[in-house]
Coordinates of N, CA and C and ligand atoms in Angstrom, one line a residue:
M119 N 8.2 -17.0 30.2 CA 8.9 -16.0 31.1 C 7.9 -14.9 31.3
V120 N 7.9 -14.3 32.5 CA 6.9 -13.3 32.8 C 7.7 -12.0 33.1
F121 N 7.2 -10.9 32.5 CA 7.8 -9.6 32.7 C 6.7 -8.6 33.2
F122 N 7.1 -7.6 33.9 CA 6.2 -6.6 34.4 C 6.6 -5.2 33.8
S123 N 5.7 -4.6 33.1 CA 6.0 -3.3 32.4 C 5.3 -2.2 33.2
R124 N 6.0 -1.1 33.4 CA 5.4 0.0 34.1 C 5.0 1.2 33.2
S125 N 5.4 1.0 31.9 CA 5.1 2.1 30.9 C 5.1 1.6 29.5
Q126 N 4.6 2.4 28.6 CA 4.7 2.1 27.2 C 6.1 1.8 26.8
A127 N 7.0 2.7 27.3 CA 8.5 2.6 26.9 C 9.0 1.2 27.4
D128 N 8.6 0.8 28.5 CA 9.0 -0.6 29.0 C 8.6 -1.7 28.1
T129 N 7.3 -1.6 27.6 CA 6.8 -2.6 26.7 C 7.5 -2.6 25.4
E130 N 7.8 -1.4 24.9 CA 8.6 -1.3 23.7 C 10.0 -1.9 23.8
A131 N 10.6 -1.6 25.0 CA 11.9 -2.2 25.3 C 11.9 -3.7 25.3
L132 N 10.8 -4.3 25.8 CA 10.7 -5.7 25.9 C 10.6 -6.3 24.4
G133 N 9.8 -5.6 23.6 CA 9.7 -6.0 22.2 C 11.1 -6.0 21.5
E134 N 11.9 -5.0 21.9 CA 13.2 -4.9 21.3 C 14.1 -6.1 21.7
R135 N 14.0 -6.5 23.0 CA 14.7 -7.6 23.5 C 14.3 -8.9 22.8
V136 N 13.0 -9.0 22.6 CA 12.4 -10.2 22.0 C 13.0 -10.3 20.5
A137 N 13.0 -9.2 19.9 CA 13.6 -9.1 18.5 C 15.0 -9.7 18.5
A138 N 15.8 -9.3 19.5 CA 17.2 -9.6 19.5 C 17.3 -11.1 19.8
A139 N 16.3 -11.7 20.4 CA 16.4 -13.1 20.8 C 15.9 -14.1 19.8
L140 N 15.3 -13.6 18.7 CA 14.6 -14.4 17.7 C 15.7 -15.3 17.0
P141 N 15.3 -16.5 16.7 CA 16.2 -17.4 15.9 C 16.3 -16.9 14.5
E142 N 17.3 -17.3 13.7 CA 17.4 -17.0 12.3 C 16.2 -17.6 11.6
G143 N 15.9 -17.0 10.4 CA 14.8 -17.4 9.6 C 13.5 -16.8 10.0
G144 N 12.4 -17.4 9.6 CA 11.1 -16.9 9.9 C 10.7 -17.1 11.3
A145 N 9.8 -16.2 11.8 CA 9.3 -16.3 13.1 C 7.8 -15.8 13.2
V146 N 7.0 -16.4 14.0 CA 5.6 -16.0 14.1 C 5.4 -15.6 15.6
I147 N 5.0 -14.4 15.8 CA 4.7 -14.0 17.2 C 3.2 -13.7 17.3
A148 N 2.6 -14.6 18.1 CA 1.1 -14.5 18.3 C 0.9 -13.7 19.6
M149 N 0.2 -12.6 19.4 CA 0.0 -11.7 20.6 C -1.5 -11.8 21.0
Y150 N -1.7 -11.8 22.3 CA -3.0 -11.9 22.9 C -3.1 -10.7 23.9
G151 N -4.3 -10.2 24.0 CA -4.5 -9.1 25.0 C -5.6 -8.2 24.5
E152 N -6.3 -7.6 25.5 CA -7.5 -6.8 25.2 C -7.1 -5.5 24.5
L153 N -8.2 -4.7 24.1 CA -8.0 -3.4 23.5 C -7.1 -2.5 24.4
G154 N -6.1 -1.9 23.8 CA -5.3 -1.0 24.6 C -4.3 -1.7 25.6
A155 N -4.1 -3.0 25.4 CA -3.2 -3.7 26.3 C -1.8 -3.3 26.0
G156 N -1.5 -3.0 24.8 CA -0.1 -2.6 24.4 C 0.6 -3.4 23.3
K157 N -0.3 -4.1 22.6 CA 0.3 -5.0 21.5 C 1.0 -4.2 20.5
T158 N 0.4 -3.1 20.0 CA 1.1 -2.2 19.0 C 2.3 -1.6 19.6
A159 N 2.3 -1.3 20.8 CA 3.5 -0.7 21.5 C 4.7 -1.8 21.4
F160 N 4.3 -3.0 21.7 CA 5.3 -4.1 21.7 C 5.8 -4.3 20.3
V161 N 5.0 -4.2 19.3 CA 5.4 -4.3 17.9 C 6.4 -3.2 17.5
R162 N 6.1 -2.0 18.1 CA 7.0 -0.9 17.8 C 8.4 -1.2 18.3
G163 N 8.5 -1.8 19.4 CA 9.8 -2.3 19.9 C 10.5 -3.3 19.1
L164 N 9.6 -4.3 18.6 CA 10.1 -5.3 17.8 C 10.7 -4.7 16.5
A165 N 10.0 -3.8 15.9 CA 10.5 -3.1 14.7 C 11.8 -2.5 14.9
R166 N 11.9 -1.8 16.0 CA 13.2 -1.1 16.3 C 14.3 -2.2 16.4
G167 N 14.0 -3.3 17.1 CA 15.0 -4.3 17.3 C 15.4 -5.0 16.0
L168 N 14.5 -5.0 15.0 CA 14.7 -5.7 13.8 C 15.3 -4.8 12.8
G169 N 15.5 -3.5 13.1 CA 16.0 -2.5 12.2 C 15.0 -2.3 11.0
A170 N 13.7 -2.5 11.4 CA 12.7 -2.3 10.3 C 12.5 -0.8 10.1
E171 N 12.2 -0.4 8.9 CA 12.0 1.0 8.5 C 10.5 1.4 8.6
G172 N 10.4 2.7 9.0 CA 9.0 3.2 9.0 C 8.5 3.2 10.4
S173 N 7.5 4.1 10.7 CA 6.9 4.1 12.1 C 5.7 3.1 12.1
V174 N 5.7 2.4 13.2 CA 4.6 1.3 13.3 C 3.3 2.0 13.7
V175 N 2.3 1.7 12.9 CA 0.9 2.2 13.2 C 0.0 0.9 13.2
S176 N -1.1 1.0 13.8 CA -2.0 -0.1 13.8 C -2.5 -0.4 12.4
P177 N -2.4 -1.7 12.0 CA -3.0 -2.0 10.7 C -4.5 -2.4 10.7
T178 N -5.2 -1.9 11.6 CA -6.6 -2.3 11.8 C -7.4 -2.3 10.6
F179 N -7.2 -1.3 9.7 CA -8.0 -1.2 8.5 C -7.4 -1.9 7.3
T180 N -6.1 -2.2 7.4 CA -5.4 -2.8 6.2 C -5.2 -4.3 6.5
I181 N -5.4 -4.7 7.8 CA -5.1 -6.1 8.2 C -3.6 -6.4 8.4
V182 N -2.8 -5.9 7.4 CA -1.4 -6.2 7.5 C -0.5 -5.0 7.0
N183 N 0.5 -4.6 7.7 CA 1.4 -3.6 7.3 C 2.8 -4.3 7.2
E184 N 3.5 -3.9 6.1 CA 4.8 -4.5 5.9 C 5.9 -3.5 6.1
Y185 N 6.9 -3.9 6.9 CA 8.0 -3.0 7.1 C 9.3 -3.7 6.6
P186 N 9.9 -3.1 5.6 CA 11.2 -3.7 5.1 C 12.3 -3.3 6.1
G187 N 13.4 -4.0 6.0 CA 14.5 -3.7 6.9 C 15.5 -4.9 6.9
R188 N 16.5 -4.9 7.9 CA 17.4 -5.9 8.0 C 16.7 -7.3 7.9
R189 N 15.6 -7.3 8.6 CA 14.7 -8.4 8.6 C 13.3 -7.9 8.4
E190 N 12.6 -8.4 7.5 CA 11.3 -7.9 7.2 C 10.3 -8.2 8.3
L191 N 9.4 -7.2 8.6 CA 8.4 -7.4 9.6 C 7.0 -7.2 9.0
F192 N 6.2 -8.2 9.3 CA 4.8 -8.2 8.8 C 3.9 -8.1 10.1
H193 N 3.2 -7.0 10.2 CA 2.4 -6.7 11.4 C 0.9 -6.8 11.0
F194 N 0.3 -7.9 11.6 CA -1.1 -8.2 11.3 C -2.0 -7.7 12.5
D195 N -3.2 -7.3 12.1 CA -4.2 -7.0 13.1 C -5.4 -7.8 12.7
M196 N -5.7 -8.9 13.4 CA -6.8 -9.8 13.1 C -8.1 -9.4 13.7
Y197 N -8.2 -8.2 14.3 CA -9.4 -7.8 15.0 C -10.7 -8.0 14.2
R198 N -10.6 -7.7 12.9 CA -11.8 -7.8 12.0 C -11.9 -9.1 11.2
L199 N -11.0 -10.0 11.5 CA -11.0 -11.2 10.7 C -12.0 -12.3 11.3
G200 N -12.7 -12.9 10.4 CA -13.8 -13.8 10.8 C -13.3 -15.2 11.0
G201 N -12.3 -15.6 10.3 CA -11.8 -17.0 10.5 C -10.9 -17.5 9.4
A202 N -10.8 -18.8 9.3 CA -9.8 -19.4 8.4 C -9.9 -19.0 6.9
D203 N -11.1 -18.8 6.4 CA -11.2 -18.4 5.0 C -10.6 -17.1 4.7
E204 N -10.8 -16.2 5.6 CA -10.3 -14.8 5.5 C -8.7 -14.8 5.7
L205 N -8.3 -15.8 6.5 CA -6.8 -15.9 6.7 C -6.2 -16.3 5.3
F206 N -6.9 -17.1 4.6 CA -6.4 -17.5 3.3 C -6.4 -16.3 2.3
D207 N -7.5 -15.5 2.4 CA -7.7 -14.4 1.5 C -6.6 -13.3 1.7
I208 N -6.1 -13.2 2.9 CA -5.1 -12.1 3.1 C -3.7 -12.7 2.8
G209 N -3.6 -13.9 2.4 CA -2.3 -14.5 1.9 C -1.4 -14.9 3.1
W210 N -2.0 -15.3 4.2 CA -1.2 -15.7 5.4 C -0.1 -16.7 5.1
E211 N -0.5 -17.7 4.3 CA 0.5 -18.8 4.0 C 1.7 -18.2 3.2
D212 N 1.4 -17.3 2.3 CA 2.5 -16.6 1.6 C 3.4 -15.9 2.5
Y213 N 2.8 -15.2 3.4 CA 3.7 -14.4 4.4 C 4.6 -15.4 5.2
L214 N 4.0 -16.5 5.6 CA 4.8 -17.5 6.3 C 6.0 -18.0 5.5
G215 N 5.9 -18.0 4.2 CA 6.9 -18.5 3.4 C 8.0 -17.5 3.1
R216 N 7.8 -16.3 3.6 CA 8.8 -15.2 3.3 C 9.9 -15.0 4.2
E217 N 10.0 -15.9 5.3 CA 11.1 -15.8 6.2 C 11.3 -14.6 6.9
G218 N 10.2 -13.8 7.1 CA 10.3 -12.6 7.9 C 9.7 -12.9 9.3
V219 N 9.5 -11.8 10.0 CA 8.8 -11.9 11.3 C 7.4 -11.5 11.2
C220 N 6.5 -12.4 11.5 CA 5.0 -12.1 11.5 C 4.6 -11.8 12.9
A221 N 4.2 -10.6 13.2 CA 3.7 -10.3 14.5 C 2.1 -10.1 14.4
V222 N 1.4 -10.8 15.2 CA -0.1 -10.9 15.0 C -0.8 -10.3 16.2
E223 N -1.6 -9.2 16.0 CA -2.5 -8.7 17.1 C -3.8 -9.5 16.9
W224 N -4.5 -9.7 18.0 CA -5.8 -10.4 18.0 C -5.7 -11.8 17.5
S225 N -4.7 -12.5 18.0 CA -4.5 -13.9 17.6 C -5.6 -14.8 18.1
E226 N -6.4 -14.3 19.1 CA -7.5 -14.9 19.6 C -8.5 -15.3 18.5
N227 N -8.6 -14.4 17.5 CA -9.5 -14.5 16.4 C -9.1 -15.6 15.4
V228 N -7.9 -16.0 15.3 CA -7.4 -16.9 14.3 C -6.6 -18.0 14.8
P229 N -7.1 -18.8 15.7 CA -6.4 -20.0 16.2 C -5.8 -20.9 15.1
E230 N -6.5 -20.9 13.9 CA -6.1 -21.8 12.8 C -4.8 -21.3 12.2
A231 N -4.4 -20.1 12.5 CA -3.1 -19.6 11.9 C -1.9 -20.2 12.5
F232 N -2.0 -20.8 13.7 CA -0.8 -21.3 14.5 C -0.7 -22.8 14.6
D233 N 0.5 -23.3 14.5 CA 0.8 -24.7 14.5 C 1.5 -25.2 15.7
G234 N 1.7 -24.3 16.7 CA 2.4 -24.6 17.9 C 3.8 -24.2 18.0
S235 N 4.4 -23.8 16.8 CA 5.8 -23.4 16.8 C 5.9 -21.9 17.0
E236 N 4.7 -21.2 17.2 CA 4.8 -19.7 17.3 C 5.3 -19.3 18.7
I237 N 5.7 -18.1 18.8 CA 6.1 -17.5 20.1 C 4.8 -16.8 20.5
R238 N 4.4 -17.0 21.8 CA 3.2 -16.4 22.3 C 3.5 -15.3 23.3
V239 N 2.9 -14.1 23.0 CA 3.1 -13.0 23.9 C 1.7 -12.5 24.4
T240 N 1.5 -12.7 25.7 CA 0.2 -12.3 26.3 C 0.4 -11.1 27.2
I241 N -0.4 -10.1 26.9 CA -0.3 -8.8 27.7 C -1.6 -8.6 28.5
E242 N -1.4 -8.5 29.8 CA -2.6 -8.2 30.7 C -2.4 -6.9 31.4
K243 N -3.4 -6.1 31.5 CA -3.4 -4.9 32.3 C -3.4 -5.2 33.8
T244 N -2.6 -4.6 34.5 CA -2.6 -4.8 36.0 C -3.2 -3.5 36.6
D245 N -2.9 -2.4 36.0 CA -3.5 -1.1 36.4 C -3.3 -0.2 35.2
E246 N -3.6 1.1 35.4 CA -3.5 2.1 34.3 C -2.3 1.9 33.4
N247 N -1.1 1.9 34.0 CA 0.1 1.8 33.3 C 0.9 0.5 33.5
G248 N 0.4 -0.4 34.3 CA 1.0 -1.6 34.6 C 0.6 -2.7 33.6
R249 N 1.5 -3.5 33.2 CA 1.2 -4.7 32.3 C 2.0 -5.9 32.7
K250 N 1.3 -7.0 32.8 CA 2.0 -8.3 33.0 C 2.2 -8.9 31.6
I251 N 3.4 -9.2 31.2 CA 3.6 -9.7 29.8 C 4.3 -11.1 29.9
T252 N 3.6 -12.0 29.4 CA 4.1 -13.4 29.4 C 4.6 -13.8 28.0
V253 N 5.8 -14.2 27.9 CA 6.4 -14.6 26.6 C 6.7 -16.1 26.7
E254 N 6.1 -16.9 25.8 CA 6.3 -18.3 25.7 C 6.9 -18.7 24.4
G255 N 7.7 -19.7 24.4 CA 8.3 -20.3 23.2 C 9.5 -19.6 22.7
L256 N 10.2 -18.8 23.6 CA 11.4 -18.1 23.3 C 12.2 -17.9 24.5
E257 N 13.5 -18.2 24.4 CA 14.4 -17.9 25.6 C 14.9 -16.5 25.4
I258 N 14.8 -15.7 26.4 CA 15.3 -14.3 26.4 C 16.3 -14.1 27.4
C259 N 17.5 -13.5 27.0 CA 18.5 -13.3 28.0 C 18.6 -11.8 28.4
Ligands
ATP339 N1 2.9 -0.5 30.4 C1 2.3 -0.1 29.2 N2 2.6 -0.8 28.1 C2 2.0 -0.5 26.9 N3 1.1 0.5 26.7 C3 0.8 1.2 27.9 C4 1.4 0.9 29.1 N4 0.8 1.8 30.0 C5 0.0 2.5 29.4 N5 -0.1 2.2 28.1 C6 -0.9 2.9 27.1 O1 -1.8 1.9 26.6 C7 -2.1 2.1 25.2 C8 -1.6 0.8 24.5 O2 -2.0 1.0 23.1 P1 -1.7 0.0 22.0 O3 -2.2 0.6 20.7 O4 -0.3 -0.5 22.0 O5 -2.7 -1.2 22.4 P2 -3.2 -2.5 21.6 O6 -3.1 -3.7 22.5 O7 -2.4 -2.5 20.3 O8 -4.7 -2.1 21.3 P3 -5.7 -2.5 20.1 O9 -6.2 -3.9 20.4 O10 -6.7 -1.5 20.1 O11 -4.8 -2.6 18.8 C9 -1.3 3.3 24.8 O12 -2.2 4.4 24.9 C10 -0.2 3.4 25.8 O13 0.3 4.7 26.1
MG340 MG1 -3.0 -2.5 18.3

């Protein structure tokens, strides 16, 4: 499904809608998009929708931030990750087993992380504040 966002608030609101549409149990959300596309903004909305606690900041230096809540949110930033070995080092498999929501920035860098069951969110800049956001693998009402 394709959405058009005109502001950061729009992108956050879409993240919130996606959170509401997620099936029970664990979910993996693979995000794609260049620097400044709005991936972190989208995760902020997800967090709100999941009732996650704490303010969402980019986990660029920590690789993963954990937000407890009604449903746990694990927010990954794979920008600095080299490949499959490092995926193992950060405990990716353990996170998958925790039945929370794993939201992944820079999924481009870790194709090995995904088995095809993930939800894919691709954010493309159309202009300064415009974004085309494609969500695949999830029905949103
Ligand atoms: N429609 C929009 N949706 C999201 N962000 C927007 C939009 N229009 C402008 N912006 C701006 O774009 C920037 C998006 O930043 P954000 O940190 O979410 O990007 P990112 O994709 O996570 O980047 P990075 O790869 O560096 O982590 C913010 O400064 C935000 O205000
Ligand atoms: Mg980011």
